[in-house]
């Protein structure tokens, strides 16, 4: 039987049709895509998509545009610092308040619960009037005068806060005054004074000093209530008044040095806790906030004065320490000088710290600014 060869399967069928017609077609005619012949290697599963018209390219936002958009979005939101101080300022107030309470507790323990402390206090209170200058008595201040001036300071502070419509501040001052008064009245009967050595002064407990607490609290209230322009003057006035009362009660043998120092520290701690609770109407208005060189100078000077006076008093106590154990007469001048330095030093330190924290909590830097009015445009011909 005759077998016919079949064309290979992979041979294009178009060649066979061309040979069958008797003509030889060039191979490039197939590649050219004849209308009557399908394309070689056409895949029926291939999807043919119509090309989309090219969209117009959009310009990428510049860094300046992005920054402007961020600023606009930020300014559109309410500024939290217009309603409350910075969290760091609140934390600092609490920390300083705890430190002042710790100092008050340490001073009380060293002066009342140690033999050397009781000897020092008795030596200072019994020899203060005979050793120190007579002008430190400040005319033998009367109890009524101290109370009257303190109440006047407190009343002025409340009136100033009400006139400025600082209602939250008014509440802060009222609570602060109540807590300070309660501390002076409640701590004295609760704190014991054990009799460790023979003393010539009264064996009764006298810590803290109510008159010194009243004077210190009234001065701090005035400092916290007045506007920014008067804060530096109020802090100096408060320091002077507290120091006068503190030294006078020792001179007149009303209180021992530890009683006075303890009272100043407790008043400072209570004010620090009050400043930690500052809110919207307890702060300066955002449009009136501005940096205060007077506050910076006064706070720095008072804190420096306080630390130097405390360091000097500590040094004098270290020098006369051998004589305290036996209540030697030669140690009396040093004990009295150390007491004066400690009273003035703690009064300056507490008022300087409160002044600093009052400015920080009342006028934090916001996007509305510590700037007040915008700067005026430069004049023509100005250099």
Short mmCIF file of C-alpha atoms in Angstrom, two decimals:
data_model
loop_
_atom_site.label_atom_id
_atom_site.label_comp_id
_atom_site.label_asym_id
_atom_site.label_seq_id
_atom_site.Cartn_x
_atom_site.Cartn_y
_atom_site.Cartn_z
CA UNK A 1 0.00 0.00 0.00
CA UNK A 2 1.16 3.40 -0.78
CA UNK A 3 1.60 5.63 2.31
CA UNK A 4 1.17 9.36 1.93
CA UNK A 5 3.37 11.63 3.95
CA UNK A 6 1.46 14.14 5.96
CA UNK A 7 2.81 17.61 6.48
CA UNK A 8 4.33 18.35 9.83
CA UNK A 9 1.86 19.62 12.44
CA UNK A 10 3.89 22.71 13.12
CA UNK A 11 4.03 23.76 9.46
CA UNK A 12 1.86 26.77 8.76
CA UNK A 13 -1.29 25.94 7.00
CA UNK A 14 -1.04 29.03 4.87
CA UNK A 15 1.95 27.59 3.01
CA UNK A 16 -0.01 24.57 2.02
CA UNK A 17 -2.82 26.68 0.60
CA UNK A 18 -0.36 28.80 -1.30
CA UNK A 19 1.31 25.74 -2.87
CA UNK A 20 -2.00 24.29 -3.71
CA UNK A 21 -2.91 27.29 -5.79
CA UNK A 22 0.22 26.77 -7.77
CA UNK A 23 1.97 30.05 -6.87
CA UNK A 24 4.84 30.63 -4.57
CA UNK A 25 4.13 33.41 -2.04
CA UNK A 26 7.03 35.13 -0.39
CA UNK A 27 7.38 34.38 3.29
CA UNK A 28 7.40 38.05 4.29
CA UNK A 29 3.85 38.45 2.98
CA UNK A 30 2.65 36.39 5.90
CA UNK A 31 4.59 38.52 8.31
CA UNK A 32 3.06 41.59 6.74
CA UNK A 33 -0.35 40.42 7.90
CA UNK A 34 -2.46 39.61 4.86
CA UNK A 35 -6.09 40.46 5.33
CA UNK A 36 -7.18 37.01 4.28
CA UNK A 37 -4.84 35.15 6.56
CA UNK A 38 -4.95 35.14 10.33
CA UNK A 39 -1.95 36.17 12.34
CA UNK A 40 0.49 33.39 13.05
CA UNK A 41 0.58 32.32 16.75
CA UNK A 42 -2.66 34.06 17.69
CA UNK A 43 -3.75 33.20 21.23
CA UNK A 44 -7.51 33.19 21.67
CA UNK A 45 -7.14 33.52 25.50
CA UNK A 46 -5.30 36.79 25.25
CA UNK A 47 -7.47 39.72 26.28
CA UNK A 48 -7.36 42.77 24.16
CA UNK A 49 -7.97 45.95 26.16
CA UNK A 50 -8.65 49.28 24.69
CA UNK A 51 -5.94 51.74 25.73
CA UNK A 52 -7.20 54.33 28.24
CA UNK A 53 -6.65 57.92 27.38
CA UNK A 54 -3.65 59.28 29.31
CA UNK A 55 -4.72 61.42 32.25
CA UNK A 56 -3.16 64.78 32.74
CA UNK A 57 -0.27 64.58 35.27
CA UNK A 58 -0.90 66.36 38.61
CA UNK A 59 1.81 68.45 40.17
CA UNK A 60 3.22 67.03 43.42
CA UNK A 61 2.70 69.27 46.49
CA UNK A 62 5.80 71.12 47.51
CA UNK A 63 7.27 71.15 51.00
CA UNK A 64 6.02 74.69 51.47
CA UNK A 65 2.45 73.63 50.64
CA UNK A 66 2.62 70.73 53.08
CA UNK A 67 3.96 72.97 55.85
CA UNK A 68 1.24 75.53 55.21
CA UNK A 69 -1.43 72.85 55.37
CA UNK A 70 -0.05 71.54 58.66
CA UNK A 71 0.01 75.03 60.16
CA UNK A 72 -3.57 75.70 59.07
CA UNK A 73 -4.77 72.39 60.51
CA UNK A 74 -2.91 73.04 63.76
CA UNK A 75 -4.25 76.56 64.18
CA UNK A 76 -7.78 75.34 63.53
CA UNK A 77 -7.64 73.20 66.68
CA UNK A 78 -8.08 74.78 70.14
CA UNK A 79 -4.79 75.39 71.93
CA UNK A 80 -4.72 73.26 75.12
CA UNK A 81 -2.24 75.67 76.74
CA UNK A 82 -4.92 78.35 76.68
CA UNK A 83 -6.91 76.22 79.14
CA UNK A 84 -4.25 74.67 81.37
CA UNK A 85 -0.51 74.92 82.01
CA UNK A 86 2.00 72.53 80.57
CA UNK A 87 2.08 69.09 82.12
CA UNK A 88 5.75 69.57 83.01
CA UNK A 89 4.86 72.73 84.98
CA UNK A 90 2.18 70.90 86.93
CA UNK A 91 4.60 68.07 87.73
CA UNK A 92 7.23 70.56 88.88
CA UNK A 93 4.74 72.22 91.23
CA UNK A 94 3.89 68.88 92.79
CA UNK A 95 7.57 67.92 93.10
CA UNK A 96 8.50 71.24 94.73
CA UNK A 97 5.54 70.95 97.09
CA UNK A 98 6.64 67.49 98.19
CA UNK A 99 10.22 68.75 98.65
CA UNK A 100 9.05 71.62 100.87
CA UNK A 101 7.00 69.23 102.97
CA UNK A 102 10.00 66.94 103.26
CA UNK A 103 12.21 69.84 104.37
CA UNK A 104 9.62 70.87 106.97
CA UNK A 105 9.49 67.31 108.32
CA UNK A 106 13.29 67.02 108.39
CA UNK A 107 13.72 70.37 110.16
CA UNK A 108 11.11 69.39 112.75
CA UNK A 109 12.75 66.02 113.39
CA UNK A 110 16.27 67.46 113.75
CA UNK A 111 15.17 70.30 116.00
CA UNK A 112 12.68 68.46 118.20
CA UNK A 113 13.62 64.78 118.27
CA UNK A 114 17.39 65.07 118.71
CA UNK A 115 19.38 66.18 121.74
CA UNK A 116 21.57 68.58 119.75
CA UNK A 117 18.51 70.06 118.07
CA UNK A 118 16.75 70.81 121.34
CA UNK A 119 19.96 72.29 122.76
CA UNK A 120 20.34 74.55 119.72
CA UNK A 121 16.75 75.76 119.83
CA UNK A 122 16.88 76.53 123.53
CA UNK A 123 20.21 78.32 123.14
CA UNK A 124 18.89 80.43 120.28
CA UNK A 125 15.53 81.47 121.75
CA UNK A 126 16.92 82.33 125.19
CA UNK A 127 19.85 84.42 123.90
CA UNK A 128 18.42 85.96 120.72
CA UNK A 129 17.29 89.27 122.25
CA UNK A 130 20.58 89.73 124.15
CA UNK A 131 22.83 88.77 121.24
CA UNK A 132 21.26 90.14 118.06
CA UNK A 133 20.72 93.86 117.21
CA UNK A 134 17.69 95.48 118.82
CA UNK A 135 16.24 96.55 115.45
CA UNK A 136 15.51 92.89 114.67
CA UNK A 137 12.62 93.15 117.10
CA UNK A 138 10.99 95.60 114.66
CA UNK A 139 9.42 97.53 117.48
CA UNK A 140 8.23 94.40 119.30
CA UNK A 141 5.51 93.44 116.83
CA UNK A 142 2.16 92.86 118.41
CA UNK A 143 0.02 89.89 117.59
CA UNK A 144 -2.84 92.12 116.47
CA UNK A 145 -0.61 94.02 114.08
CA UNK A 146 0.69 90.83 112.46
CA UNK A 147 -2.82 89.44 112.09
CA UNK A 148 -4.18 92.74 110.75
CA UNK A 149 -1.50 93.18 108.08
CA UNK A 150 -1.80 89.54 107.05
CA UNK A 151 -5.57 89.79 106.69
CA UNK A 152 -5.14 92.98 104.67
CA UNK A 153 -2.76 91.21 102.27
CA UNK A 154 -5.18 88.33 101.91
CA UNK A 155 -8.16 90.62 101.31
CA UNK A 156 -6.27 92.61 98.66
CA UNK A 157 -5.32 89.35 96.93
CA UNK A 158 -8.94 88.20 96.81
CA UNK A 159 -10.16 91.58 95.55
CA UNK A 160 -7.51 91.70 92.83
CA UNK A 161 -8.43 88.20 91.64
CA UNK A 162 -12.13 89.16 91.56
CA UNK A 163 -11.43 92.44 89.74
CA UNK A 164 -9.41 90.57 87.11
CA UNK A 165 -12.30 88.06 86.80
CA UNK A 166 -9.92 85.25 87.61
CA UNK A 167 -12.62 83.10 89.20
CA UNK A 168 -10.66 79.86 89.27
CA UNK A 169 -7.75 81.71 90.88
CA UNK A 170 -10.16 83.10 93.46
CA UNK A 171 -11.15 79.56 94.38
CA UNK A 172 -7.51 78.48 94.50
CA UNK A 173 -6.66 81.26 96.94
CA UNK A 174 -9.65 80.47 99.15
CA UNK A 175 -8.74 76.77 99.38
CA UNK A 176 -5.08 77.61 99.96
CA UNK A 177 -5.92 79.97 102.83
CA UNK A 178 -8.18 77.35 104.44
CA UNK A 179 -5.55 74.60 104.18
CA UNK A 180 -2.77 76.84 105.57
CA UNK A 181 -4.97 77.92 108.50
CA UNK A 182 -5.93 74.31 109.22
CA UNK A 183 -2.28 73.22 109.10
CA UNK A 184 -1.30 75.87 111.66
CA UNK A 185 -4.13 74.91 114.00
CA UNK A 186 -4.13 71.13 113.66
CA UNK A 187 -0.43 70.28 113.51
CA UNK A 188 0.55 72.02 116.75
CA UNK A 189 -1.46 69.75 119.08
CA UNK A 190 -0.66 66.66 117.01
CA UNK A 191 3.13 67.01 116.86
CA UNK A 192 4.84 65.93 120.08
CA UNK A 193 7.88 67.56 121.70
CA UNK A 194 9.69 65.02 123.87
CA UNK A 195 11.86 66.40 126.68
CA UNK A 196 15.29 65.04 125.83
CA UNK A 197 17.43 67.63 127.67
CA UNK A 198 16.84 70.25 130.32
CA UNK A 199 15.70 73.49 128.64
CA UNK A 200 15.09 76.95 130.03
CA UNK A 201 12.37 77.75 127.50
CA UNK A 202 8.86 76.37 127.53
CA UNK A 203 8.63 72.61 127.26
CA UNK A 204 5.38 72.85 125.30
CA UNK A 205 5.31 72.23 121.59
CA UNK A 206 5.12 75.38 119.47
CA UNK A 207 5.58 74.02 115.94
CA UNK A 208 4.51 75.35 113.55
CA UNK A 209 4.35 79.09 114.23
CA UNK A 210 0.83 80.35 113.56
CA UNK A 211 1.89 83.98 113.11
CA UNK A 212 4.63 83.07 110.65
CA UNK A 213 2.28 80.75 108.78
CA UNK A 214 -0.28 83.54 108.51
CA UNK A 215 2.28 86.07 107.27
CA UNK A 216 3.82 83.69 104.74
CA UNK A 217 0.43 82.54 103.41
CA UNK A 218 -0.84 86.12 103.04
CA UNK A 219 2.27 87.19 101.13
CA UNK A 220 2.06 84.20 98.79
CA UNK A 221 -1.62 84.89 98.12
CA UNK A 222 -0.78 88.44 97.08
CA UNK A 223 2.03 87.19 94.85
CA UNK A 224 -0.28 84.73 93.07
CA UNK A 225 -3.17 87.18 92.61
CA UNK A 226 -1.52 90.27 91.12
CA UNK A 227 -0.95 90.68 87.36
CA UNK A 228 2.37 89.89 85.75
CA UNK A 229 3.73 93.45 86.04
CA UNK A 230 3.40 93.40 89.86
CA UNK A 231 4.55 89.87 90.65
CA UNK A 232 8.18 90.77 91.25
CA UNK A 233 7.25 93.57 93.68
CA UNK A 234 4.77 91.32 95.47
CA UNK A 235 7.41 88.59 95.91
CA UNK A 236 9.89 91.04 97.47
CA UNK A 237 7.18 92.44 99.76
CA UNK A 238 6.14 88.93 100.79
CA UNK A 239 9.74 87.94 101.53
CA UNK A 240 10.36 91.03 103.66
CA UNK A 241 7.10 90.67 105.61
CA UNK A 242 7.63 86.96 106.25
CA UNK A 243 11.22 87.54 107.39
CA UNK A 244 10.19 90.36 109.75
CA UNK A 245 7.49 88.29 111.40
CA UNK A 246 9.71 85.19 111.60
CA UNK A 247 12.62 86.99 113.23
CA UNK A 248 10.33 88.96 115.56
CA UNK A 249 8.62 85.92 117.05
CA UNK A 250 12.06 84.49 117.91
CA UNK A 251 13.21 87.81 119.35
CA UNK A 252 10.11 88.05 121.54
CA UNK A 253 10.46 84.36 122.55
CA UNK A 254 7.14 83.40 121.03
CA UNK A 255 8.61 80.61 118.91
CA UNK A 256 11.78 78.67 118.32
CA UNK A 257 13.71 78.83 114.99
CA UNK A 258 12.42 75.42 113.87
CA UNK A 259 8.82 76.59 114.33
CA UNK A 260 9.39 79.51 111.96
CA UNK A 261 11.25 77.59 109.25
CA UNK A 262 8.69 74.81 109.37
CA UNK A 263 5.81 77.28 108.90
CA UNK A 264 7.42 78.93 105.86
CA UNK A 265 8.04 75.56 104.20
CA UNK A 266 4.49 74.31 104.84
CA UNK A 267 3.02 77.52 103.38
CA UNK A 268 5.26 77.17 100.32
CA UNK A 269 4.22 73.54 99.85
CA UNK A 270 0.51 74.39 100.04
CA UNK A 271 0.92 77.14 97.45
CA UNK A 272 2.82 74.81 95.12
CA UNK A 273 -0.03 72.30 95.29
CA UNK A 274 -2.51 75.11 94.63
CA UNK A 275 -0.56 76.23 91.55
CA UNK A 276 -0.58 72.65 90.27
CA UNK A 277 -4.39 72.95 90.04
CA UNK A 278 -4.29 76.08 87.85
CA UNK A 279 -6.82 76.15 84.99
CA UNK A 280 -8.23 78.55 82.40
CA UNK A 281 -9.51 81.46 84.50
CA UNK A 282 -6.63 81.02 86.91
CA UNK A 283 -4.16 81.92 84.16
CA UNK A 284 -3.27 85.14 82.37
CA UNK A 285 -5.28 85.95 79.29
CA UNK A 286 -3.56 84.74 76.15
CA UNK A 287 -3.55 88.18 74.53
CA UNK A 288 -1.82 89.74 77.53
CA UNK A 289 0.87 87.13 78.08
CA UNK A 290 4.42 88.32 77.74
CA UNK A 291 7.83 87.46 79.08
CA UNK A 292 8.75 89.36 82.24
CA UNK A 293 12.38 90.38 82.88
CA UNK A 294 11.39 91.65 86.33
CA UNK A 295 10.03 88.22 87.27
CA UNK A 296 13.17 86.52 86.02
CA UNK A 297 15.45 88.91 87.91
CA UNK A 298 13.46 88.84 91.14
CA UNK A 299 13.04 85.05 91.15
CA UNK A 300 16.74 84.50 90.45
CA UNK A 301 17.78 86.99 93.14
CA UNK A 302 15.45 85.55 95.79
CA UNK A 303 16.40 81.94 95.10
CA UNK A 304 20.10 82.82 95.12
CA UNK A 305 19.72 84.83 98.33
CA UNK A 306 17.81 82.00 99.95
CA UNK A 307 20.31 79.31 99.05
CA UNK A 308 23.28 81.43 100.13
CA UNK A 309 21.64 82.33 103.46
CA UNK A 310 20.75 78.69 104.15
CA UNK A 311 24.28 77.61 103.27
CA UNK A 312 25.71 80.28 105.60
CA UNK A 313 23.41 79.23 108.44
CA UNK A 314 24.38 75.59 107.96
CA UNK A 315 28.07 76.50 108.02
CA UNK A 316 27.67 78.49 111.26
CA UNK A 317 25.79 75.60 112.87
CA UNK A 318 28.61 73.27 111.90
CA UNK A 319 31.11 75.63 113.51
CA UNK A 320 29.25 75.87 116.84
CA UNK A 321 28.11 72.25 116.90
CA UNK A 322 30.60 71.17 119.64
CA UNK A 323 29.17 73.82 121.97
CA UNK A 324 25.56 72.76 121.40
CA UNK A 325 26.01 69.51 123.27
CA UNK A 326 26.72 71.40 126.48
CA UNK A 327 24.78 74.61 125.75
CA UNK A 328 28.02 76.56 125.99
CA UNK A 329 27.76 80.33 126.15
CA UNK A 330 30.30 80.82 123.37
CA UNK A 331 27.97 79.02 120.96
CA UNK A 332 25.05 81.39 121.57
CA UNK A 333 26.02 84.13 119.05
CA UNK A 334 26.52 81.56 116.33
CA UNK A 335 23.23 79.84 117.10
CA UNK A 336 21.35 83.17 116.92
CA UNK A 337 23.08 84.21 113.69
CA UNK A 338 22.29 80.84 112.13
CA UNK A 339 18.64 81.20 113.14
CA UNK A 340 18.38 84.63 111.48
CA UNK A 341 20.07 83.36 108.31
CA UNK A 342 17.78 80.33 108.14
CA UNK A 343 14.59 82.38 108.56
CA UNK A 344 15.57 84.92 105.89
CA UNK A 345 16.96 82.19 103.61
CA UNK A 346 13.86 80.01 103.62
CA UNK A 347 11.59 83.04 103.20
CA UNK A 348 13.54 84.12 100.12
CA UNK A 349 13.80 80.61 98.68
CA UNK A 350 10.08 79.84 99.05
CA UNK A 351 8.97 83.17 97.59
CA UNK A 352 11.43 82.93 94.71
CA UNK A 353 10.30 79.42 93.83
CA UNK A 354 6.61 80.35 94.04
CA UNK A 355 7.23 83.43 91.88
CA UNK A 356 8.92 81.30 89.24
CA UNK A 357 6.20 78.65 89.19
CA UNK A 358 3.40 81.24 89.24
CA UNK A 359 4.77 82.86 86.08
CA UNK A 360 5.19 79.47 84.37
CA UNK A 361 1.71 78.21 85.23
CA UNK A 362 -0.07 81.52 84.58
CA UNK A 363 1.55 82.38 81.25
CA UNK A 364 2.80 79.32 79.34
CA UNK A 365 4.11 79.81 75.81
CA UNK A 366 1.29 79.07 73.34
CA UNK A 367 0.73 79.43 69.61
CA UNK A 368 -1.19 82.56 70.47
CA UNK A 369 2.10 83.60 71.95
CA UNK A 370 3.84 85.31 74.78
CA UNK A 371 3.96 88.26 72.45
CA UNK A 372 1.00 90.53 73.13
CA UNK A 373 0.46 92.95 70.27
CA UNK A 374 2.12 92.25 66.90
CA UNK A 375 5.27 94.25 66.15
CA UNK A 376 4.84 97.58 64.35
CA UNK A 377 6.13 97.81 60.76
CA UNK A 378 9.49 99.55 60.31
CA UNK A 379 9.42 103.25 59.61
CA UNK A 380 10.77 104.77 56.46
CA UNK A 381 14.40 105.72 56.70
CA UNK A 382 14.98 103.53 59.76
CA UNK A 383 18.35 101.84 59.81
#
